[in-house]
mmCIF file of C-alpha atoms and ligand atoms in Angstrom:
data_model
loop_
_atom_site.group_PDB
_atom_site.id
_atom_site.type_symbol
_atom_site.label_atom_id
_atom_site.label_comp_id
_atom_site.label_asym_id
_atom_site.label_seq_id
_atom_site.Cartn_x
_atom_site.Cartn_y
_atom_site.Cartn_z
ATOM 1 C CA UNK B 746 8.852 18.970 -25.246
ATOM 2 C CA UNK B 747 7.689 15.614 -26.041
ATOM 3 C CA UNK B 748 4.869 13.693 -23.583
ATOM 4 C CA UNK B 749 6.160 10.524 -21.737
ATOM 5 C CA UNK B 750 5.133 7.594 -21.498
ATOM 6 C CA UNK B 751 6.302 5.788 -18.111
ATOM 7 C CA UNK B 752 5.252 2.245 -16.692
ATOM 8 C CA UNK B 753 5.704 1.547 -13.146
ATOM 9 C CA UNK B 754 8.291 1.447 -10.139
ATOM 10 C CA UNK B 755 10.460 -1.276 -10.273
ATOM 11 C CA UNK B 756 9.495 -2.045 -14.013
ATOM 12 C CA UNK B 757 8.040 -5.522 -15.819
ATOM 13 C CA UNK B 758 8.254 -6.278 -19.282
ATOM 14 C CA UNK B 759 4.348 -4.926 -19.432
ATOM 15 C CA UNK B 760 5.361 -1.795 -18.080
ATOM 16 C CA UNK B 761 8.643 -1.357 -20.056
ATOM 17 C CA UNK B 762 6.828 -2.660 -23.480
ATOM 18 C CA UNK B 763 3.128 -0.945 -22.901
ATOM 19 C CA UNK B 764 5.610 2.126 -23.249
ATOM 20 C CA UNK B 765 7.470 1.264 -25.797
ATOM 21 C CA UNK B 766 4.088 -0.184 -27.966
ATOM 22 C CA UNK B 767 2.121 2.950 -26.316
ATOM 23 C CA UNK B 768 4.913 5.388 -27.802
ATOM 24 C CA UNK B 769 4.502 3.686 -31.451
ATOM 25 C CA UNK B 770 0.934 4.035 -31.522
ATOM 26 C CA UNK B 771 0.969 7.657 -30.568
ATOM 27 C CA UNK B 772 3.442 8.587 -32.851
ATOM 28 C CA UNK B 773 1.410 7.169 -35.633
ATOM 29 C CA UNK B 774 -1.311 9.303 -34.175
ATOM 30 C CA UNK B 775 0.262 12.216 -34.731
ATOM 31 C CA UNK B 776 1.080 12.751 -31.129
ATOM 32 C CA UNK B 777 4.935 13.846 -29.582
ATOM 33 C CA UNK B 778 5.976 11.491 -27.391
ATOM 34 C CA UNK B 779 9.187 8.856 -25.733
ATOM 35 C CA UNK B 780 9.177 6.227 -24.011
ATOM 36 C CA UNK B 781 11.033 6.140 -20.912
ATOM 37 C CA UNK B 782 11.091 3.601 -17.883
ATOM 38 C CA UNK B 783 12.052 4.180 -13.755
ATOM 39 C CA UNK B 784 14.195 1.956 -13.891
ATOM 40 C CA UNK B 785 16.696 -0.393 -15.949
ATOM 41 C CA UNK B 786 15.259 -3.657 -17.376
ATOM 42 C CA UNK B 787 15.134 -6.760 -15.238
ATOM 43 C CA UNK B 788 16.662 -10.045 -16.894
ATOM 44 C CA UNK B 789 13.408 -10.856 -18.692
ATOM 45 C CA UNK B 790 12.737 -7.834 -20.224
ATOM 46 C CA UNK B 791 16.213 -7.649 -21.472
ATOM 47 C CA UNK B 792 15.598 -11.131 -23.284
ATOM 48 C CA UNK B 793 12.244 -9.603 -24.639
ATOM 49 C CA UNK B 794 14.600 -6.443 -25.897
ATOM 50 C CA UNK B 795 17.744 -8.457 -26.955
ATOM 51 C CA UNK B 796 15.105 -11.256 -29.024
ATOM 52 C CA UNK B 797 13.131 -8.933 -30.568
ATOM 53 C CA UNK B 798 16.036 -6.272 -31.393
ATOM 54 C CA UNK B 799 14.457 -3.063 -29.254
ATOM 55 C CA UNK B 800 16.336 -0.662 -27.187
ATOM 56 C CA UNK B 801 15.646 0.023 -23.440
ATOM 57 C CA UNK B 802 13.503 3.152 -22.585
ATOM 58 C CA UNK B 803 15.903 5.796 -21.304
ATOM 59 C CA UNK B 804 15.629 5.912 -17.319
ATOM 60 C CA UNK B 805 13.942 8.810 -16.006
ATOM 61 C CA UNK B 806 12.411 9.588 -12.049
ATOM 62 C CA UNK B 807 11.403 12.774 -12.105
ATOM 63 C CA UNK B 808 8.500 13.846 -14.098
ATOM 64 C CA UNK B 809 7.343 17.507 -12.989
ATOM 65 C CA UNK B 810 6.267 20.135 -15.569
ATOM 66 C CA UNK B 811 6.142 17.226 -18.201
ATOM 67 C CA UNK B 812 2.983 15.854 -19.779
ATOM 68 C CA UNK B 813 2.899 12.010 -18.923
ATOM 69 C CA UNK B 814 1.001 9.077 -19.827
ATOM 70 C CA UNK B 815 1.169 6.172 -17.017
ATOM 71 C CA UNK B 816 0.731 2.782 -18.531
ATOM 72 C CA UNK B 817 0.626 -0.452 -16.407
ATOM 73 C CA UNK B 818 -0.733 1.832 -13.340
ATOM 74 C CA UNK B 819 -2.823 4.123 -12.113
ATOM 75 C CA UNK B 820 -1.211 4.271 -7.852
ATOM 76 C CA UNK B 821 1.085 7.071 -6.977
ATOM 77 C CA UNK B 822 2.528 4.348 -4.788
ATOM 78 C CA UNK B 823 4.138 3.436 -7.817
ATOM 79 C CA UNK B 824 4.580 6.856 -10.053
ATOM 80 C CA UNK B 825 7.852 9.132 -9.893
ATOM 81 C CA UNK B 826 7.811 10.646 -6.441
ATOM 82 C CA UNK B 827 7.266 14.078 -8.135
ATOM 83 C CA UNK B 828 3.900 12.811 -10.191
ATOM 84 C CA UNK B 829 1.480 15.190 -8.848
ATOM 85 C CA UNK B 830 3.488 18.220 -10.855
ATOM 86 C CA UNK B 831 3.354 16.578 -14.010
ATOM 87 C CA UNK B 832 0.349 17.147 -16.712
ATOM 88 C CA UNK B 833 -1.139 13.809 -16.751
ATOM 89 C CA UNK B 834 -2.451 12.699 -20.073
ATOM 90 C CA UNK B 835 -3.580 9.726 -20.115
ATOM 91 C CA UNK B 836 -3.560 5.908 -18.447
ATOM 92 C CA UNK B 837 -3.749 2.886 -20.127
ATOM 93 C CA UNK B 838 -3.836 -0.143 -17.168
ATOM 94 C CA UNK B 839 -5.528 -3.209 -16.342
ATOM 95 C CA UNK B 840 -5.362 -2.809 -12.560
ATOM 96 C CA UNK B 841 -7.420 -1.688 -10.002
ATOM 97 C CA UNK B 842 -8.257 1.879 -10.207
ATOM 98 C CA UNK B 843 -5.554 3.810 -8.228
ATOM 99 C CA UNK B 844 -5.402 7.255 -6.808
ATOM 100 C CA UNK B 845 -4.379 9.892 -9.870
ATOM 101 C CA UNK B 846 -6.041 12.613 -10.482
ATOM 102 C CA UNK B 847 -5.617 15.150 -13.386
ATOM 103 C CA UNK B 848 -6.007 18.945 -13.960
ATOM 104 C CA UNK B 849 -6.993 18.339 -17.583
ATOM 105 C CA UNK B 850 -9.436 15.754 -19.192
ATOM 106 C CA UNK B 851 -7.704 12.709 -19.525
ATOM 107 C CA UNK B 852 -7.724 9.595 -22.040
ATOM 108 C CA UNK B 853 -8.002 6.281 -20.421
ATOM 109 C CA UNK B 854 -8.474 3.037 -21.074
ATOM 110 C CA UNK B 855 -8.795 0.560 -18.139
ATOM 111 C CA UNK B 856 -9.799 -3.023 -18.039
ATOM 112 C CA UNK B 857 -10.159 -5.756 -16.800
ATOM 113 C CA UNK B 858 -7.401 -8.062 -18.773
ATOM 114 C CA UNK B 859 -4.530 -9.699 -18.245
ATOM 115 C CA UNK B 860 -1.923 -7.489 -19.942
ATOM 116 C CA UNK B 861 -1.706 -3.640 -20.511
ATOM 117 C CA UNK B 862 -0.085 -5.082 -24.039
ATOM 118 C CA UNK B 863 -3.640 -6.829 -24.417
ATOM 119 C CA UNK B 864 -5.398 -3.526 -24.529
ATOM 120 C CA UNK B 865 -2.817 -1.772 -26.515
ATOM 121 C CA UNK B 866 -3.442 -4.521 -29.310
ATOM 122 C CA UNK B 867 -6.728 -3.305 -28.792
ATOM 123 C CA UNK B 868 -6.001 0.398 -29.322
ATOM 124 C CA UNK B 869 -4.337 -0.305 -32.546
ATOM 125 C CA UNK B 870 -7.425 -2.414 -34.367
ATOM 126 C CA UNK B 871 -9.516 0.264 -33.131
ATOM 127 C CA UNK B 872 -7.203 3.186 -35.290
ATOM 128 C CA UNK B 873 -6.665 1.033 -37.487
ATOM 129 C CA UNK B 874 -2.528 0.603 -37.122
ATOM 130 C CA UNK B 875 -0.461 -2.049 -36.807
ATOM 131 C CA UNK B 876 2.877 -2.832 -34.399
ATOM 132 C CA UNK B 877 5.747 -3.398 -36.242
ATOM 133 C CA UNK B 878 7.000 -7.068 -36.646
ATOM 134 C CA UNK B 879 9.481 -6.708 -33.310
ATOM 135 C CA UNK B 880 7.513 -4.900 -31.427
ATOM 136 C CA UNK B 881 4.330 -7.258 -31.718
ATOM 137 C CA UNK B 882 6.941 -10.157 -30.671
ATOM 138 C CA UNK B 883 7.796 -8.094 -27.340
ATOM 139 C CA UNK B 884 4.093 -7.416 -26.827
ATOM 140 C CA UNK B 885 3.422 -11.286 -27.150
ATOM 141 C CA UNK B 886 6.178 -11.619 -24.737
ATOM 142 C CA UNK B 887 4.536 -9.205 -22.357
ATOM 143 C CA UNK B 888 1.134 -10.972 -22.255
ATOM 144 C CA UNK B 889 2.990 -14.241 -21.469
ATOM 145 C CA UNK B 890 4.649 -12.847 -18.665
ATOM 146 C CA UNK B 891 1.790 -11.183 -17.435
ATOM 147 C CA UNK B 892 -0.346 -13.987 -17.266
ATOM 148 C CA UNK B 893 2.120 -16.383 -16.648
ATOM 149 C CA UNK B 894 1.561 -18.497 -20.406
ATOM 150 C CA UNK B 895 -1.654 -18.164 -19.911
ATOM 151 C CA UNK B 896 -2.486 -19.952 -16.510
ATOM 152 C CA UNK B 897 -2.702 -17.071 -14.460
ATOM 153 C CA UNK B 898 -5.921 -16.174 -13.315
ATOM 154 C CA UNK B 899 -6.330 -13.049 -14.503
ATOM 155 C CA UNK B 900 -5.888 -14.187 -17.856
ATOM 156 C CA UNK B 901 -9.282 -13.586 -20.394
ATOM 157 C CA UNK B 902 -10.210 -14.652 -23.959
ATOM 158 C CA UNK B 903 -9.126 -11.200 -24.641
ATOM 159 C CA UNK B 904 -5.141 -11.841 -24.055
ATOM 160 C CA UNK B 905 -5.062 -15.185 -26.101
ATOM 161 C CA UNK B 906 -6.489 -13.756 -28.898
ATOM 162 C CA UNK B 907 -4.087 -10.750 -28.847
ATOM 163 C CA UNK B 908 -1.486 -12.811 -28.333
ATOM 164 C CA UNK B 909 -2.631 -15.041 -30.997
ATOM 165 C CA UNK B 910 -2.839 -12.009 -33.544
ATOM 166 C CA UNK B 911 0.431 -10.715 -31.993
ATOM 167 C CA UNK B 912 2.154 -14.249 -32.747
ATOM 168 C CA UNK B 913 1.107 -14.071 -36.544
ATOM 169 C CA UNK B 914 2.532 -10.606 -36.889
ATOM 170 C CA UNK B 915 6.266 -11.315 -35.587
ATOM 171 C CA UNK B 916 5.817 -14.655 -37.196
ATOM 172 C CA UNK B 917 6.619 -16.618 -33.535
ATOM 173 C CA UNK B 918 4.921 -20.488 -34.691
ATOM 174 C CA UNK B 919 5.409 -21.620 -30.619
ATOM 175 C CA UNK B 920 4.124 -19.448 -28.743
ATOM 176 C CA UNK B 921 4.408 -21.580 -25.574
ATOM 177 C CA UNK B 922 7.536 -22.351 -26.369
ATOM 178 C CA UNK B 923 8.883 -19.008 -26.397
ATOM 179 C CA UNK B 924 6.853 -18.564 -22.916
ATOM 180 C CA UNK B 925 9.314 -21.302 -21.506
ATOM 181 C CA UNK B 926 12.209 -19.470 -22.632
ATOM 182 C CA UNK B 927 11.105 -16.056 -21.246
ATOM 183 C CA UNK B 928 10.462 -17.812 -17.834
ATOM 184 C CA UNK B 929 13.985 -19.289 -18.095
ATOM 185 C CA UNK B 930 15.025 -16.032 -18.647
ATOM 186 C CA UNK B 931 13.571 -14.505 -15.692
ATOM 187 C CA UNK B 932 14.312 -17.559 -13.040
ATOM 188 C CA UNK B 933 18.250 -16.092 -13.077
ATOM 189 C CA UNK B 934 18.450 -16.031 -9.291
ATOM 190 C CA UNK B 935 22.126 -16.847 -9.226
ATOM 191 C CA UNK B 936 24.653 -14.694 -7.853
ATOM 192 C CA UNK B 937 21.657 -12.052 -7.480
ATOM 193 C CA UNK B 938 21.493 -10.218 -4.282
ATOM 194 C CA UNK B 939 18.811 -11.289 -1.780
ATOM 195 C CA UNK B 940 17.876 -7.494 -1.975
ATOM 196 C CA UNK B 941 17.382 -7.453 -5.767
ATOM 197 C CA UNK B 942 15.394 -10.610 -5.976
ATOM 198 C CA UNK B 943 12.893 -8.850 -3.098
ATOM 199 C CA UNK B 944 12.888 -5.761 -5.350
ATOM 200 C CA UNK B 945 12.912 -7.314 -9.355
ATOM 201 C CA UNK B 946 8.834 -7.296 -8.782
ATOM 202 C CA UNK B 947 8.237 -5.314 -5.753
ATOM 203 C CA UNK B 948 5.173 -3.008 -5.020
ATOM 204 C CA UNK B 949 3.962 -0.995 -2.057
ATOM 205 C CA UNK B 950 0.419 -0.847 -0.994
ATOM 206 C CA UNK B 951 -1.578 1.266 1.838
ATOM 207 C CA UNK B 952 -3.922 -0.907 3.707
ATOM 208 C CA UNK B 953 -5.628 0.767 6.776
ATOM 209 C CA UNK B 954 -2.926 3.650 6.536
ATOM 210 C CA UNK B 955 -0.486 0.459 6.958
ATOM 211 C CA UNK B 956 2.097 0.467 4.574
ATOM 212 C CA UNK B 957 2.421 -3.461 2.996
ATOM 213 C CA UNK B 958 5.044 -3.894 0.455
ATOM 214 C CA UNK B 959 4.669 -7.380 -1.799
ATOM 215 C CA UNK B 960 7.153 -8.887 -4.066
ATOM 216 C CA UNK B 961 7.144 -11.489 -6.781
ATOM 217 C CA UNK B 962 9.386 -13.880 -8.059
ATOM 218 C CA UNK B 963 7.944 -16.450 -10.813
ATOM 219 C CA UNK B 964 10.283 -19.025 -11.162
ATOM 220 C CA UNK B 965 9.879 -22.628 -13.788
ATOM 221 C CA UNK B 966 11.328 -24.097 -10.636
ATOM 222 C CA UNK B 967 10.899 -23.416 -6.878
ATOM 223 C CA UNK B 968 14.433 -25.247 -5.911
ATOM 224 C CA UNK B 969 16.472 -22.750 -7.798
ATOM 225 C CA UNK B 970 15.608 -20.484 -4.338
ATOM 226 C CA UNK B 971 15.147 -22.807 -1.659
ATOM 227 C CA UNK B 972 18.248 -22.850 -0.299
ATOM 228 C CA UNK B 973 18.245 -18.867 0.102
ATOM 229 C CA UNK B 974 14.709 -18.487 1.703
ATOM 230 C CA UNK B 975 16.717 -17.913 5.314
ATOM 231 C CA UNK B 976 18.720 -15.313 3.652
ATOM 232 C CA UNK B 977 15.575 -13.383 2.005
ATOM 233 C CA UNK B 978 13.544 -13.896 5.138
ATOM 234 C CA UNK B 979 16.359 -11.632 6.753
ATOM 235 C CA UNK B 980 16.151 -9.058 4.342
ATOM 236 C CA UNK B 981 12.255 -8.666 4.171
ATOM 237 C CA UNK B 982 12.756 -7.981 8.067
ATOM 238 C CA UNK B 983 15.169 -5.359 6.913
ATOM 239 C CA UNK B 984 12.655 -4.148 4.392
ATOM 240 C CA UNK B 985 9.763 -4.014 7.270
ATOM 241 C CA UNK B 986 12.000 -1.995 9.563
ATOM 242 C CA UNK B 987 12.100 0.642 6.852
ATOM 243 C CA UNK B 988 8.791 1.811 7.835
ATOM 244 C CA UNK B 989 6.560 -0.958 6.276
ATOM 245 C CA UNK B 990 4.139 -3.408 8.511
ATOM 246 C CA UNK B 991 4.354 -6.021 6.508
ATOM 247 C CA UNK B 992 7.213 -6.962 3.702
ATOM 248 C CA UNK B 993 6.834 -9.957 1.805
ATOM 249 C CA UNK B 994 7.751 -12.019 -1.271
ATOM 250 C CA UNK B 995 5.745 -14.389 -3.202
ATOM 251 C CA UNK B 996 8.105 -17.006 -4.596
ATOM 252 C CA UNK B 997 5.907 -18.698 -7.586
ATOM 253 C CA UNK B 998 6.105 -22.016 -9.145
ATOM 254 C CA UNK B 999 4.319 -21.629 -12.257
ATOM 255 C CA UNK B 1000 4.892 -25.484 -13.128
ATOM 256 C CA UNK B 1001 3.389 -26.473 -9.794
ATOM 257 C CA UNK B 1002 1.090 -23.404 -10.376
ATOM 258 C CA UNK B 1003 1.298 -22.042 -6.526
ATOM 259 C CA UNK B 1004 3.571 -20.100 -3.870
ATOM 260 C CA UNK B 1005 5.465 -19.770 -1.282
ATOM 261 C CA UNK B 1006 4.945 -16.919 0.833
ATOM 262 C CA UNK B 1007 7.623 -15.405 2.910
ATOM 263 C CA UNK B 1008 7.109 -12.388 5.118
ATOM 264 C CA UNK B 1009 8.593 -10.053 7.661
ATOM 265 C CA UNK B 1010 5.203 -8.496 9.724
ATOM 266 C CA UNK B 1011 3.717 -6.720 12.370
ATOM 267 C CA UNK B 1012 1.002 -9.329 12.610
ATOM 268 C CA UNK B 1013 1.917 -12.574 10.229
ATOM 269 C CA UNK B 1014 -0.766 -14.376 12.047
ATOM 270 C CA UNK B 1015 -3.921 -11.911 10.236
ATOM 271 C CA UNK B 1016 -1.797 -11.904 6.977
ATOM 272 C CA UNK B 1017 -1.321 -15.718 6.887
ATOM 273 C CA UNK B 1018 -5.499 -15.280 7.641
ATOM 274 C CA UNK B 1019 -6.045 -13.606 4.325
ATOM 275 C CA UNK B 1020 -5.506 -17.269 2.746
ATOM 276 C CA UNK B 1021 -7.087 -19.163 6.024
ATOM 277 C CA UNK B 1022 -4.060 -20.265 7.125
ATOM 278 C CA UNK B 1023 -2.142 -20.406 10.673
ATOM 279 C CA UNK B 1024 0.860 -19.955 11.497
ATOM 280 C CA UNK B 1025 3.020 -23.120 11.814
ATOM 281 C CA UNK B 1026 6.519 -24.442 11.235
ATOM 282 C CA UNK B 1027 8.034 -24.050 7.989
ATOM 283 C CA UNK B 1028 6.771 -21.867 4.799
ATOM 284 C CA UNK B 1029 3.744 -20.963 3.802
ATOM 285 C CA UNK B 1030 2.497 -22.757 0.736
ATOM 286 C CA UNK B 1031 -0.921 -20.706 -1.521
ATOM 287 C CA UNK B 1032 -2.234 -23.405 -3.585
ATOM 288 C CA UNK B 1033 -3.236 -22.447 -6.659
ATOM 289 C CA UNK B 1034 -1.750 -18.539 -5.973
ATOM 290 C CA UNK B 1035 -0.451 -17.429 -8.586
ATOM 291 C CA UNK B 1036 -1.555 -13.675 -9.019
ATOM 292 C CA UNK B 1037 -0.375 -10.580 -6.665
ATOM 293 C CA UNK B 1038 -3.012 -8.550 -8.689
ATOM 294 C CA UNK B 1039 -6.196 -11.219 -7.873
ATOM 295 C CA UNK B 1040 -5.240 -13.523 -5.299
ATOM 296 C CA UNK B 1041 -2.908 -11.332 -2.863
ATOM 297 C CA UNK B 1042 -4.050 -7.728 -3.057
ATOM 298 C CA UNK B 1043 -7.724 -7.914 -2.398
ATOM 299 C CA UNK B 1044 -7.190 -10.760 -0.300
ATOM 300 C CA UNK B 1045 -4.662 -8.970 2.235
ATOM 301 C CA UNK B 1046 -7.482 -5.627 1.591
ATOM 302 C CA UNK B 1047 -10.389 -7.902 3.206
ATOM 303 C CA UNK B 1048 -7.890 -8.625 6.335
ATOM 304 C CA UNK B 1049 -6.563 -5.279 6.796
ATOM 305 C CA UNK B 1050 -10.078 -3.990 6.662
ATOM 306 C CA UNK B 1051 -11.792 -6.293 9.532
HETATM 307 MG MG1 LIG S 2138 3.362 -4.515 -14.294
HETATM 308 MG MG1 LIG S 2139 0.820 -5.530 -16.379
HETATM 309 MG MG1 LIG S 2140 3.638 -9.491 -13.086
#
C-alpha cells in the first residue's frame, strides 16, 4: 500500500498543496505514495485547484497501519485522531516542533520559513527535479497565502525567492496580483455559517493542560464581517463550552495589516494580557498582528505559563 501524505486538521492551501507538491517529488524519487487531505478544500484552495487545473486530495481521517508523511505539522493536536498507529515517515513543516514521535528513523525537514511550499521548492533544487508548470503555480499560491503576499511576519528571503522561481516556472508575470485574487477568493464570508467561518482556519493548542482553540480569518476587508461579530462571539462561547478554556478567532485585515480578536474564555482578562491589553468596551484591535504562528501562539504560551 502506498505511503500518505496528509497536511493538517481543518486544511490550508499549504497543507492541501505541500501534499500534493510533496507527493510529486516522491514519486519522482522513486517512492509509493498519495496525497490525501482531512478534510475538503476551503474556498481558497479550491481557486488555487480550479486556476491551476489540480484535483483535490481524496479525504481521509483515519490513518492506522499506514505509513504517513505529515506536512504543514508536526502536533497530534492536529493529526488523524488514530496517528499514533500509523508508521510515520517523515515531516516536512515550518512550525514549531510538535509532539510526534516515530518507531522508525524518520526524514524531516523543519524550518524556520514562511511556507511548507518554501521548503519543498527547496527539496526539489536539492534532487535536482522540477514541479510541473501547475503545480509550481499552486505552490506560489501557497506561499502567498501563507505569508499573507508577503507582509506577514514570518515571511524570509527564503519564500520570495521560491516564490520568485515558482512564478517563472508557471509563467504567473503578477505575482501580487494573483495574491489579491487569492485573498478575494478566500474573504467569501457570505451566506457562510458563523460555525464554518470559526472552523475554515481553526487549531487547538494545550497551554498549562488548558485546552485553547484559535481561529483565523484573513480577509482584504474587515467590513465584509463586522456586522456578524455578535453572531460569532455566540458561537466561540459555544465552542468554549465544548471543553476548551479559551475559543477565539482572529479576524485579519491584511490591507490594514492587523486584527480583531474575538474570544469566548475562562479568563479574557490574562488572554487580552498576552498583547498588554485590558479589557474594555468594544473589540479588541492587535496592531500590526497578523500571524497565529508568531504573534498569537507564543504570545498566549508566555501568559498561560506565568
Ligand atoms: Mg497550515
Ligand atoms: Mg503552512
Ligand atoms: Mg495560515
Amino acid at each position: 500500500m502506498s505511503a500518505l501524505i496528509i497536511g493538517h486538521k481543518n486544511p490550508d492551501t499549504d497543507s492541501i498543496i505541500a501534499a500534493l507538491a510533496a507527493a510529486d517529488l516522491y514519486t519522482q524519487r522513486g517512492l509509493e505514495v498519495e496525497a490525501v487531505a482531512q478534510g475538503t478544500p476551503a474556498p481558497e484552495t479550491a481557486f488555487v485547484l480550479e486556476r491551476f487545473g489540480l484535483k483535490a486530495p481524496a479525504v481521509v481521517t483515519s490513518v492506522a497501519g499506514r505509513d504517513v508523511y505529515a506536512v504543514d505539522y508536526s502536533d497530534l493536536g492536529q493529526a488523524p485522531s488514530d496517528f499514533s498507529d500509523c508508521n510515520l515517515k517523515g515531516i516536512i513543516d515550518h512550525h514549531k516542533l510538535g509532539d510526534m514521535t516515530s518507531s522508525s528513523p524518520v526524514e524531516c525537514v523543519i524550518m524556520p520559513v514562511g511556507c511548507t511550499n518554501t521548503i519543498i521548492k527547496r527539496m526539489y533544487d536539492y534532487l535536482g527535479k522540477k514541479p510541473s508548470k501547475e503545480l509550481a503555480g499552486a505552490m506560489l499560491c501557497a506561499i502567498l497565502s501563507d505569508t499573507v503576499i508577503f507582509k506577514s511576519p514570518t515571511c524570509t528571503e527564503a519564500d520570495r525567492a521560491a516564490a520568485a522561481e515558482l512564478a517563472e516556472i508557471a509563467g504567473v508575470a503578477d505575482i501580487k496580483a494573483l495574491g489579491m485574487e487569492l485573498f478575494t477568493a478566500k474573504s467569501a464570508v457570505k451566506g457562510v455559517a458563523a460555525r464554518d467561518l470559526i472552523l475554515r482556519d481553526f487549531k487547538d493548542f494545550t497551554m498549562s493542560g488548558k485546552k485553547i482553540g484559535i481561529g483565523q480569518l484573513e480577509l482584504v476587508d474587515l467590513s465584509l464581517l463586522e456586522d456578524r461579530f455578535a453572531e460569532l462571539l455566540e458561537d466561540l462561547g459555544r465552542m468554549k463550552a465544548e471543553g476548551r478554556h479559551t475559543a477565539m478567532l482572529l479576524v485579519t485585515d491584511i490591507m490594514k495589516e492587523g486584527s480583531v480578536l474575538l474570544m469566548a474564555s475562562d479568563d479574557p482578562a490574562k488572554v487580552a494580557s498576552a498583547w498588554g491589553k485590558t479589557l474594555g468596551e468594544g473589540n479588541l484591535w492587535l496592531e500590526g498582528v497578523m500571524s497565529r504562528k508568531k504573534q498569537v501562539v507564543p504570545n498566549l504560551e508566555k501568559v498561560f505559563k506565568d
